[in-house]
PDB file of C-alpha atoms in Angstrom:
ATOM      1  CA  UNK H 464     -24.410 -21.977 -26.356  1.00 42.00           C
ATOM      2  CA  UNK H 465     -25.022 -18.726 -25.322  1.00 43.00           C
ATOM      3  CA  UNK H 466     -24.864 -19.501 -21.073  1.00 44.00           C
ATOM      4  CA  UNK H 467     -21.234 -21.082 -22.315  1.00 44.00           C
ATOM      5  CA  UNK H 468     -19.878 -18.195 -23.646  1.00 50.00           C
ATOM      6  CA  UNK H 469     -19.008 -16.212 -20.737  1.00 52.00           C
ATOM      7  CA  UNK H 470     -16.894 -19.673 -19.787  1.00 51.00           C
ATOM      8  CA  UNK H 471     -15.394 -19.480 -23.087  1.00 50.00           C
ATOM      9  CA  UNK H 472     -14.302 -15.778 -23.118  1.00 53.00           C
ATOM     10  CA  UNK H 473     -12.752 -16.175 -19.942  1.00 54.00           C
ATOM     11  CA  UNK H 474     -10.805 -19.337 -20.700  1.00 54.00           C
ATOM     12  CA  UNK H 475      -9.985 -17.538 -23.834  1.00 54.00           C
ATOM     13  CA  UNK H 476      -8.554 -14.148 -22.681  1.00 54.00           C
ATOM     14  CA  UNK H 477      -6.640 -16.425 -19.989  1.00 52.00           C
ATOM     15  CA  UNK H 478      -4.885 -18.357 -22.728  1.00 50.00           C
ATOM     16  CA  UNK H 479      -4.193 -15.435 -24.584  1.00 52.00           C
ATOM     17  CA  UNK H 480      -2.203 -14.454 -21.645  1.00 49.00           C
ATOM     18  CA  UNK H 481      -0.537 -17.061 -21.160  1.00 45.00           C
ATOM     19  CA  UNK H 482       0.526 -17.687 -24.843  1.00 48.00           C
ATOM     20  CA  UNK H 483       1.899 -14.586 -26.874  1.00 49.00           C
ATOM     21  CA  UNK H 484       1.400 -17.206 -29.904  1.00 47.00           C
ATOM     22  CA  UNK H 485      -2.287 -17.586 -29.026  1.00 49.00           C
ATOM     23  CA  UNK H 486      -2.865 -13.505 -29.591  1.00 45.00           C
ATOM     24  CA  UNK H 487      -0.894 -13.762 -32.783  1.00 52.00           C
ATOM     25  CA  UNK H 488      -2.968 -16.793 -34.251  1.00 53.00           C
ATOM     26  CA  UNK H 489      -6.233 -15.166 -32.909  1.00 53.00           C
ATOM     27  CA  UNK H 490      -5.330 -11.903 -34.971  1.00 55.00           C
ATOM     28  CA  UNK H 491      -5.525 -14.210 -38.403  1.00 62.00           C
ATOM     29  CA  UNK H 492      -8.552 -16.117 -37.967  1.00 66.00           C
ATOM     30  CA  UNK H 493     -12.040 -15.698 -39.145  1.00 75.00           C
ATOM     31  CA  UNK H 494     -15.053 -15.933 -37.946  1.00 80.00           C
ATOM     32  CA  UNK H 495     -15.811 -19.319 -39.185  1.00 79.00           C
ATOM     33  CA  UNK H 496     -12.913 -20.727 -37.953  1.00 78.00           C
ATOM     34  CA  UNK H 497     -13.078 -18.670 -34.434  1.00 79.00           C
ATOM     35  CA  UNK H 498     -17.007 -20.077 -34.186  1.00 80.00           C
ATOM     36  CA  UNK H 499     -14.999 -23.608 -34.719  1.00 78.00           C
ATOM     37  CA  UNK H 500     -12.758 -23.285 -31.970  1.00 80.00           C
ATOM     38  CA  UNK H 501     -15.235 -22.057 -29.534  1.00 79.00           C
ATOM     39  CA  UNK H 502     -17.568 -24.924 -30.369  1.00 80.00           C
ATOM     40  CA  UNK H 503     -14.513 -27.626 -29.770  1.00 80.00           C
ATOM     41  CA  UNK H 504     -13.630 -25.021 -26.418  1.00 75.00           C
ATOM     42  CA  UNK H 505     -17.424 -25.453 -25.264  1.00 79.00           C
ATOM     43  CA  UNK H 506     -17.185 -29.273 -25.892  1.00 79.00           C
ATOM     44  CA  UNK H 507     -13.978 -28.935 -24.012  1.00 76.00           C
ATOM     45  CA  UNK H 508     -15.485 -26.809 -21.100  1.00 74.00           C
ATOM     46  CA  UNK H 509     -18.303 -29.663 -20.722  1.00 80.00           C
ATOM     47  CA  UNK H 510     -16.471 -32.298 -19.847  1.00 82.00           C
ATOM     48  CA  UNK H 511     -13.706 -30.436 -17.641  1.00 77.00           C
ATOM     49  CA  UNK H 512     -15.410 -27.261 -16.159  1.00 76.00           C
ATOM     50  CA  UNK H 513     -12.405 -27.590 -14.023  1.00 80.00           C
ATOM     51  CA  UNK H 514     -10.238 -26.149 -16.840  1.00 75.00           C
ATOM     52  CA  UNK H 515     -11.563 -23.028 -16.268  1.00 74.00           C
ATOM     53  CA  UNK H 516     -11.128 -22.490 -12.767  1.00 80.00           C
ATOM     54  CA  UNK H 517      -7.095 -23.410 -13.552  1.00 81.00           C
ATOM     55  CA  UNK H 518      -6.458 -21.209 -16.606  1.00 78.00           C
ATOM     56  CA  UNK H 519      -8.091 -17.907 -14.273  1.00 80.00           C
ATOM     57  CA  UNK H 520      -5.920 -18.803 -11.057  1.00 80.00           C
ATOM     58  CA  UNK H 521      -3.078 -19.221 -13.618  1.00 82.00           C
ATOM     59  CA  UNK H 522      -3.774 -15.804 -15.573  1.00 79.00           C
ATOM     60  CA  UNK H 523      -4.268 -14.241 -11.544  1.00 77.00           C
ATOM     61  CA  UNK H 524      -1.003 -15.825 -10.493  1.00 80.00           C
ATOM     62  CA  UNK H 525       1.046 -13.975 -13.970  1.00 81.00           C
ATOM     63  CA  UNK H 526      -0.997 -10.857 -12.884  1.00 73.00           C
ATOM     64  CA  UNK H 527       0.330 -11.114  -9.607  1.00 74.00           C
ATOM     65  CA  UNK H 528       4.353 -12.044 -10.116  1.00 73.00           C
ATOM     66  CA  UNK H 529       4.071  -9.249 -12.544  1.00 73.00           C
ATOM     67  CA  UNK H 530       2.272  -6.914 -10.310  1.00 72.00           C
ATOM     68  CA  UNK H 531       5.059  -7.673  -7.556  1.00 70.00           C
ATOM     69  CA  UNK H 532       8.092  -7.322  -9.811  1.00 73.00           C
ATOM     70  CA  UNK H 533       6.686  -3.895 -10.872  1.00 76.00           C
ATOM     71  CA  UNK H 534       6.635  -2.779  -7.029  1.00 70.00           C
ATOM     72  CA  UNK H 535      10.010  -4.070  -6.731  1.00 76.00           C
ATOM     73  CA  UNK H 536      11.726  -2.106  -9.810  1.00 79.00           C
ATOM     74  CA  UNK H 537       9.757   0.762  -8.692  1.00 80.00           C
ATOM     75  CA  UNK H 538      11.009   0.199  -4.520  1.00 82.00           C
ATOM     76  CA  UNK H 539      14.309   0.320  -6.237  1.00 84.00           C
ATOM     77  CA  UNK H 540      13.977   3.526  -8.357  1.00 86.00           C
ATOM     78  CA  UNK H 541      12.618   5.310  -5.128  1.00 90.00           C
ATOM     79  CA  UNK H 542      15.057   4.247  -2.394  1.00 89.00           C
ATOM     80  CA  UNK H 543      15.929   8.218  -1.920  1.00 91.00           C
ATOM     81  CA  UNK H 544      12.452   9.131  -1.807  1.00 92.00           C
ATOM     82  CA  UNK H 545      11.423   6.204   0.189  1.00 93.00           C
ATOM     83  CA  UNK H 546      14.521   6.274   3.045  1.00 92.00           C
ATOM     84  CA  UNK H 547      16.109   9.540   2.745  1.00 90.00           C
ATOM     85  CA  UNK H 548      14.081  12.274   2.081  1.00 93.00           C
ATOM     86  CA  UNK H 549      14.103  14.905   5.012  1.00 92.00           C
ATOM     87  CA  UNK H 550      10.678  16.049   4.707  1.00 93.00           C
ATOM     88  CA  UNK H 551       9.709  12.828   6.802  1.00 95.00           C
ATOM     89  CA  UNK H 552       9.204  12.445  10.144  1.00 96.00           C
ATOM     90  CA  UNK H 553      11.817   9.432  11.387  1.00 96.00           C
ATOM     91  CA  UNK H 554      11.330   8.055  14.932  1.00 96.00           C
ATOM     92  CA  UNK H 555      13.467   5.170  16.540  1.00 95.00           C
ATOM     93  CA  UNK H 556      17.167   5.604  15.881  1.00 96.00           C
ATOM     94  CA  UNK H 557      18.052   7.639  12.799  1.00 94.00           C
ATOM     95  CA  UNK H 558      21.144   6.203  12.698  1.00 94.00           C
ATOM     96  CA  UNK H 559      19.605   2.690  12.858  1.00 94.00           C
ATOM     97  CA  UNK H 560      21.245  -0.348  10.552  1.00 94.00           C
ATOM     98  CA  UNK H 561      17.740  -0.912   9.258  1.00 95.00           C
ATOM     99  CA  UNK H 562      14.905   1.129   7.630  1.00 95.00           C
ATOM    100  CA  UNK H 563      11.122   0.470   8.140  1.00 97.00           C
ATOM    101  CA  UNK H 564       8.655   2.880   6.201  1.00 97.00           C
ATOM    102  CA  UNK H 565       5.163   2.671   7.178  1.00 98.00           C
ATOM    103  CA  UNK H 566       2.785   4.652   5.084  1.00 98.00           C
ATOM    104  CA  UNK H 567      -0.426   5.162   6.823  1.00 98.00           C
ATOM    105  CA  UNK H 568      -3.770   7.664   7.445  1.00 98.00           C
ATOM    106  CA  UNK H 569      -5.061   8.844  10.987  1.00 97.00           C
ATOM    107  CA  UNK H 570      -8.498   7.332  10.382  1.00 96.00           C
ATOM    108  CA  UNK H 571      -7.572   3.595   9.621  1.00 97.00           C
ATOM    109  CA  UNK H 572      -8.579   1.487  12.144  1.00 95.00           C
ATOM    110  CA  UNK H 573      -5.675  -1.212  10.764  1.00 96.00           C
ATOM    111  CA  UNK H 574      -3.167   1.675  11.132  1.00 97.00           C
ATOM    112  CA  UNK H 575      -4.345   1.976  15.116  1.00 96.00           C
ATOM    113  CA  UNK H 576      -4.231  -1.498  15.655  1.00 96.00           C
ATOM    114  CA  UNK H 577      -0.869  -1.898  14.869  1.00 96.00           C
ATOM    115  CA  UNK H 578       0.358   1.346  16.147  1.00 96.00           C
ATOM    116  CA  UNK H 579       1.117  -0.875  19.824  1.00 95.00           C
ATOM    117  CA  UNK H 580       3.669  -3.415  17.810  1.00 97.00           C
ATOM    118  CA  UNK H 581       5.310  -0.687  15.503  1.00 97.00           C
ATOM    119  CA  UNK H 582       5.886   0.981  18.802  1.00 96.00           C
ATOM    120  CA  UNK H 583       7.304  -2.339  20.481  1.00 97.00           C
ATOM    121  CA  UNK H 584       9.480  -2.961  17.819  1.00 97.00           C
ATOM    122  CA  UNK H 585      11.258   0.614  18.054  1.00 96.00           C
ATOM    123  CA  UNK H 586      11.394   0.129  21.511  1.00 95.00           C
ATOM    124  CA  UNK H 587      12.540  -3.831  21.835  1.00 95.00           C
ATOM    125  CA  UNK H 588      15.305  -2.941  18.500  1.00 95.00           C
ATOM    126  CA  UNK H 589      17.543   0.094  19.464  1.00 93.00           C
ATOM    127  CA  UNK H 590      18.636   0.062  15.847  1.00 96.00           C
ATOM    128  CA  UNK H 591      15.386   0.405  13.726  1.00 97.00           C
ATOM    129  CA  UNK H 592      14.865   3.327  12.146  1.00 97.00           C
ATOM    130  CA  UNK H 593      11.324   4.142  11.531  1.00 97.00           C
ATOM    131  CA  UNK H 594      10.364   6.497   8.516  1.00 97.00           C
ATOM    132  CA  UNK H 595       6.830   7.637   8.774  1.00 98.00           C
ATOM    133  CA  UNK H 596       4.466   8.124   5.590  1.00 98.00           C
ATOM    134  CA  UNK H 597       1.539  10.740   5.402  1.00 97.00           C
ATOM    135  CA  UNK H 598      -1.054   9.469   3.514  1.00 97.00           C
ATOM    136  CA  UNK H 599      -4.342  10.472   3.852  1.00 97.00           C
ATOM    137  CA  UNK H 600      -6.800   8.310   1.525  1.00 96.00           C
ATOM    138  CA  UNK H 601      -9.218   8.107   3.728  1.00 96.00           C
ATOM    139  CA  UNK H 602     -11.705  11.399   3.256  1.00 96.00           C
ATOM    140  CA  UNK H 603     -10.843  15.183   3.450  1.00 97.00           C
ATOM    141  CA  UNK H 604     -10.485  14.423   7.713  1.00 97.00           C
ATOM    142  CA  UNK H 605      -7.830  12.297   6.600  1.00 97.00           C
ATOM    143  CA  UNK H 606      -5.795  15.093   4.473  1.00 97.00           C
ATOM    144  CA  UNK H 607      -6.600  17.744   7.893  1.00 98.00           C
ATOM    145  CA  UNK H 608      -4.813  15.395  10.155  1.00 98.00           C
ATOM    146  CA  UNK H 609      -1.792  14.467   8.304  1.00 98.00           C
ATOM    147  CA  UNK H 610      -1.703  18.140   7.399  1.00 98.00           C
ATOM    148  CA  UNK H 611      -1.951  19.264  10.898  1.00 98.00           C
ATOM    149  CA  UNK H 612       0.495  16.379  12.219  1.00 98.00           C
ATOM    150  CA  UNK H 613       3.159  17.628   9.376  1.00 98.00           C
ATOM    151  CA  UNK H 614       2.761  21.079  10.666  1.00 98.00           C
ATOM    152  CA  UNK H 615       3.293  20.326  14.221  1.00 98.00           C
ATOM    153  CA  UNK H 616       7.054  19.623  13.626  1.00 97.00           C
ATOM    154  CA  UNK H 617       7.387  23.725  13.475  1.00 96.00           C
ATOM    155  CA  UNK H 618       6.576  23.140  16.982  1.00 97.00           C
ATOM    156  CA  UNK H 619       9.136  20.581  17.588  1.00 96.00           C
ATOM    157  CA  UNK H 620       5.553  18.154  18.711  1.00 97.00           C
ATOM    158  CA  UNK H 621       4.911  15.986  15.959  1.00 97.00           C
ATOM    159  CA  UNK H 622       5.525  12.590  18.405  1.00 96.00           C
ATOM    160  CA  UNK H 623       3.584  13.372  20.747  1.00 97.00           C
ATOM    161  CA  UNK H 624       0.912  14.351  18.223  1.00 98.00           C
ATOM    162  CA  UNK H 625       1.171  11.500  16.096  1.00 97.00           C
ATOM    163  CA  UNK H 626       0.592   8.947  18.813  1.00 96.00           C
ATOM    164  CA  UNK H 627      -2.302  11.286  20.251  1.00 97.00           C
ATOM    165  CA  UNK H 628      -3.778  10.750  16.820  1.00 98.00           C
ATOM    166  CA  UNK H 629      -3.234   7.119  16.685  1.00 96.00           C
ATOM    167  CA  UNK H 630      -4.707   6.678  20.175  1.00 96.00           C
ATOM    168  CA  UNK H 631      -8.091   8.540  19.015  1.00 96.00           C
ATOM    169  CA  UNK H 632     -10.650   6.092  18.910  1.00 92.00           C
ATOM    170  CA  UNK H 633     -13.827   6.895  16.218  1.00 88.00           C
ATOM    171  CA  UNK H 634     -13.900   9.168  13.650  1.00 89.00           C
ATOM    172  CA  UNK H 635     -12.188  12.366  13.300  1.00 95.00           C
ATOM    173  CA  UNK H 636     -13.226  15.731  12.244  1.00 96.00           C
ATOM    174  CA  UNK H 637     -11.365  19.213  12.199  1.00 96.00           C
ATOM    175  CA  UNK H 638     -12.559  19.998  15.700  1.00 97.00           C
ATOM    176  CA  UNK H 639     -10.923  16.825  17.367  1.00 97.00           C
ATOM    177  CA  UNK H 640      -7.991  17.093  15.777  1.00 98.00           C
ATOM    178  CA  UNK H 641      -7.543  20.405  16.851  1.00 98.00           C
ATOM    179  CA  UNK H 642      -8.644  19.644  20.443  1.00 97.00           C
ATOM    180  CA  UNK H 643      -5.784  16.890  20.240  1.00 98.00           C
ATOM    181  CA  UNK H 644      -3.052  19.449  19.330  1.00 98.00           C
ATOM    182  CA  UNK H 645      -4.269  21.465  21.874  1.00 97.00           C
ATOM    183  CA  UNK H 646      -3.593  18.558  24.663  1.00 97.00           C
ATOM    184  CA  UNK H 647      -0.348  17.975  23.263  1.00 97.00           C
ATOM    185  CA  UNK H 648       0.749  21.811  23.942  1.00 97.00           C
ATOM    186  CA  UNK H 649       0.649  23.011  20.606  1.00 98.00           C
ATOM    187  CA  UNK H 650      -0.175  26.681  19.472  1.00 97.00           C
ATOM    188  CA  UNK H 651      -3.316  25.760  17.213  1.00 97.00           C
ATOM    189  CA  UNK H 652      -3.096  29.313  15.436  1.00 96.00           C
ATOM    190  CA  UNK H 653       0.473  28.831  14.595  1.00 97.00           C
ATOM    191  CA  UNK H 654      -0.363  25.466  13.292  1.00 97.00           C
ATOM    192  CA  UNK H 655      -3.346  26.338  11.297  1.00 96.00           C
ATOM    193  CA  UNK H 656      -0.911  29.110   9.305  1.00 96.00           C
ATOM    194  CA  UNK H 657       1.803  26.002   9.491  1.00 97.00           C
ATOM    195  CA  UNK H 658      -0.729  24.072   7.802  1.00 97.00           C
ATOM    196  CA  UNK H 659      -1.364  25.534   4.549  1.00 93.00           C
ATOM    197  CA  UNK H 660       2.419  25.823   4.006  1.00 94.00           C
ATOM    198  CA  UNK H 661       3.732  24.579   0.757  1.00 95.00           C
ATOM    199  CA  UNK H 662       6.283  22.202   2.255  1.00 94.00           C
ATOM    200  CA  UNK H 663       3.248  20.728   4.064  1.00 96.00           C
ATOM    201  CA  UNK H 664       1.160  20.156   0.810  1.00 95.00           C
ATOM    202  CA  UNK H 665       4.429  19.012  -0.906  1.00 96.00           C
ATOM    203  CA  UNK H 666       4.886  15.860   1.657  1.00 96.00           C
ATOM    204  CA  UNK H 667       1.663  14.952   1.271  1.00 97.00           C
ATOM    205  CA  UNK H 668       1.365  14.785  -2.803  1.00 96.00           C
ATOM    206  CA  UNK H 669       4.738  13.763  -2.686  1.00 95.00           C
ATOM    207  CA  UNK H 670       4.109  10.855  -0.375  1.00 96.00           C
ATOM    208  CA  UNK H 671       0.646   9.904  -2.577  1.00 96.00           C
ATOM    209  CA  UNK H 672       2.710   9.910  -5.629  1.00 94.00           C
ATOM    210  CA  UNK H 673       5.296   7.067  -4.217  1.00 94.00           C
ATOM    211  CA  UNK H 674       2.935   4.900  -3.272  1.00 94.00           C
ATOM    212  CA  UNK H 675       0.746   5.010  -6.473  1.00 92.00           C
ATOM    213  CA  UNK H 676       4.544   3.860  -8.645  1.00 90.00           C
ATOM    214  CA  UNK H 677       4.769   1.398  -5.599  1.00 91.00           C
ATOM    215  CA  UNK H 678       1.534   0.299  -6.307  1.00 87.00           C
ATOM    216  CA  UNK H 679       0.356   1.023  -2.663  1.00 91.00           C
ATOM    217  CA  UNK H 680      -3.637   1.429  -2.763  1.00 91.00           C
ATOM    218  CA  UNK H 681      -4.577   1.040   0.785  1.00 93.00           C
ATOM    219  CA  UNK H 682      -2.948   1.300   4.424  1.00 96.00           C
ATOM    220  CA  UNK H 683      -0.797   0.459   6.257  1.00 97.00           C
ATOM    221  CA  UNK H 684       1.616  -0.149   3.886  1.00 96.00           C
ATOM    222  CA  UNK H 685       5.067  -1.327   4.921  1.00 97.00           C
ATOM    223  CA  UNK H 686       8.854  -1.802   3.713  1.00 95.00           C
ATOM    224  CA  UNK H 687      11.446  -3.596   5.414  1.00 94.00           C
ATOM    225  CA  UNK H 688      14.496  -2.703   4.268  1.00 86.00           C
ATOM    226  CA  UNK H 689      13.917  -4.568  -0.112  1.00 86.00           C
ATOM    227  CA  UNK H 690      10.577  -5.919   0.766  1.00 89.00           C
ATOM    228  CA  UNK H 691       7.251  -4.240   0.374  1.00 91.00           C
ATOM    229  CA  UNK H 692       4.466  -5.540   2.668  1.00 92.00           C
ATOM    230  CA  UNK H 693       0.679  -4.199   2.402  1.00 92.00           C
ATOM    231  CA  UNK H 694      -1.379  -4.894   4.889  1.00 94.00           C
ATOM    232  CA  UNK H 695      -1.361  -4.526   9.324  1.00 95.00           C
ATOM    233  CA  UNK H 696       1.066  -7.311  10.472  1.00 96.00           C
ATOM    234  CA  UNK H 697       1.879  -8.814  13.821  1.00 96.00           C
ATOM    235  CA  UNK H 698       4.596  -7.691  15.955  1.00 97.00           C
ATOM    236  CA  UNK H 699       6.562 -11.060  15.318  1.00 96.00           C
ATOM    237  CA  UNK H 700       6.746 -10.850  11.691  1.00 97.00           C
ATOM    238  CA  UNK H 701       7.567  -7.711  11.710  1.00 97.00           C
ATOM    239  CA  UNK H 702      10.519  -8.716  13.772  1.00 97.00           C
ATOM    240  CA  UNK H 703      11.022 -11.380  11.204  1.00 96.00           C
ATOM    241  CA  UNK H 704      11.393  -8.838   8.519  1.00 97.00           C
ATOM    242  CA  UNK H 705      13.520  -6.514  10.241  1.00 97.00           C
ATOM    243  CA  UNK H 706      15.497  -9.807  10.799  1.00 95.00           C
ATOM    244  CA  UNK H 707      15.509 -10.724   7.268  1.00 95.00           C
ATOM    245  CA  UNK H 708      16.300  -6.873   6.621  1.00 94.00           C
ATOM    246  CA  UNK H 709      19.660  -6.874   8.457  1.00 93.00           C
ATOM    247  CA  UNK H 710      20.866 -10.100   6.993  1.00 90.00           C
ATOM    248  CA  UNK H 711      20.253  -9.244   3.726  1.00 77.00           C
TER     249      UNK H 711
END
């Protein structure tokens, strides 16, 4: 029995999920009546290995509707942070009839590869307005760039900075991202002081602590408007969601 009990844990902590009554009944049982159950489970599991397969997707799919419905209570208990707070940087219009936040880090390659369409849809929709997200997860070059790119706004050149740093192909290290300032016009030792400013750190472990309640582990991350979508997406859908966005 013993290569069958791996099967029967599984199946077991999925039904216990699934049934509130099952974790009650479990609680009263002993062990001579648990060892029955798992022998009738085993006899079970041997003619229907299928079983198991469905009871996991079904405990994944609970996991995942509850997973989702956390990140939209939490998208709703943040809309201040998320659309309004001026510590951001906001390109497009700022007046715009519909809000797209996009958190992202300098060194993600899905973050470049999607800069192109994020850029197309600001330009093709005059009345997007696009919130930009610092958040470096990506190593300590990470934290330097979005530090740096934060600071630059003393200098009135965060745009121009931000796309220099999205265009940068291969990794980045404090050097390169202070040659990039540099070919963007900006005073590098005003924006080293700039950098270490507490408004600058604030953004950034502000910015890390919304997308940990949003549940936001990687980049980019997106919102349109109500909806939350992780992951790079094509230029179409996200014209879909803006779409979706406005009606709604």
């Amino acid at each position: 029995m013993t290569r069958f009990r791996p099967a029967v844990l599984m199946l077991a902590a999925a039904l216990a999920a699934l049934s509130p009554v099952a974790v009650q009944a479990q609680s009263t049982m002993d062990d001579a009546q648990r060892k029955a159950i798992e022998g009738v489970v085993r006899d079970y599991l041997m003619q229907h290995p299928e079983i198991i397969l469905e009871a996991v997707d079904a405990l994944q799919q609970r996991q995942k509707q509850a997973e989702e419905e956390r990140g939209r209570q939490a998208l709703a208990a943040n809309k201040k942070a998320l659309f309004q707070n001026p510590a951001d940087p906001v390109v497009g219009n700022p007046q715009g009839d519909v809000t797209v936040v996009e958190f992202f880090d300098y060194q993600c390659g899905y973050c470049k590869a999607v800069q192109g369409d994020t850029q197309k849809l600001i330009k093709d929709d005059g009345k997007v307005r696009f919130v930009l997200k610092e958040f470096p997860i990506l190593g300590p070059a990470s934290v330097i760039a979005s530090k740096a790119a934060l600071a630059s706004r003393a200098q009135g050149k965060y745009v121009e900075y931000h796309n220099a740093l999205m265009a940068h192909r291969g990794q980045l290290d404090e050097d390169t991202i202070m040659r990039l300032a540099k070919s963007v016009g900006i005073d590098n030792d005003k924006l080293k002081k700039d950098m270490e400013s507490p408004d600058v750190l604030k953004v950034i472990a502000s910015n890390q602590a919304l997308a940990e309640q949003l549940g936001i582990r990687g980049t980019p991350g997106f919102i349109f408007g109500d909806e939350l979508v992780p992951g790079a997406i094509k230029l179409d859908e996200m014209k879909r969601l803006v779409g979706a966005a406005r009606k709604g």
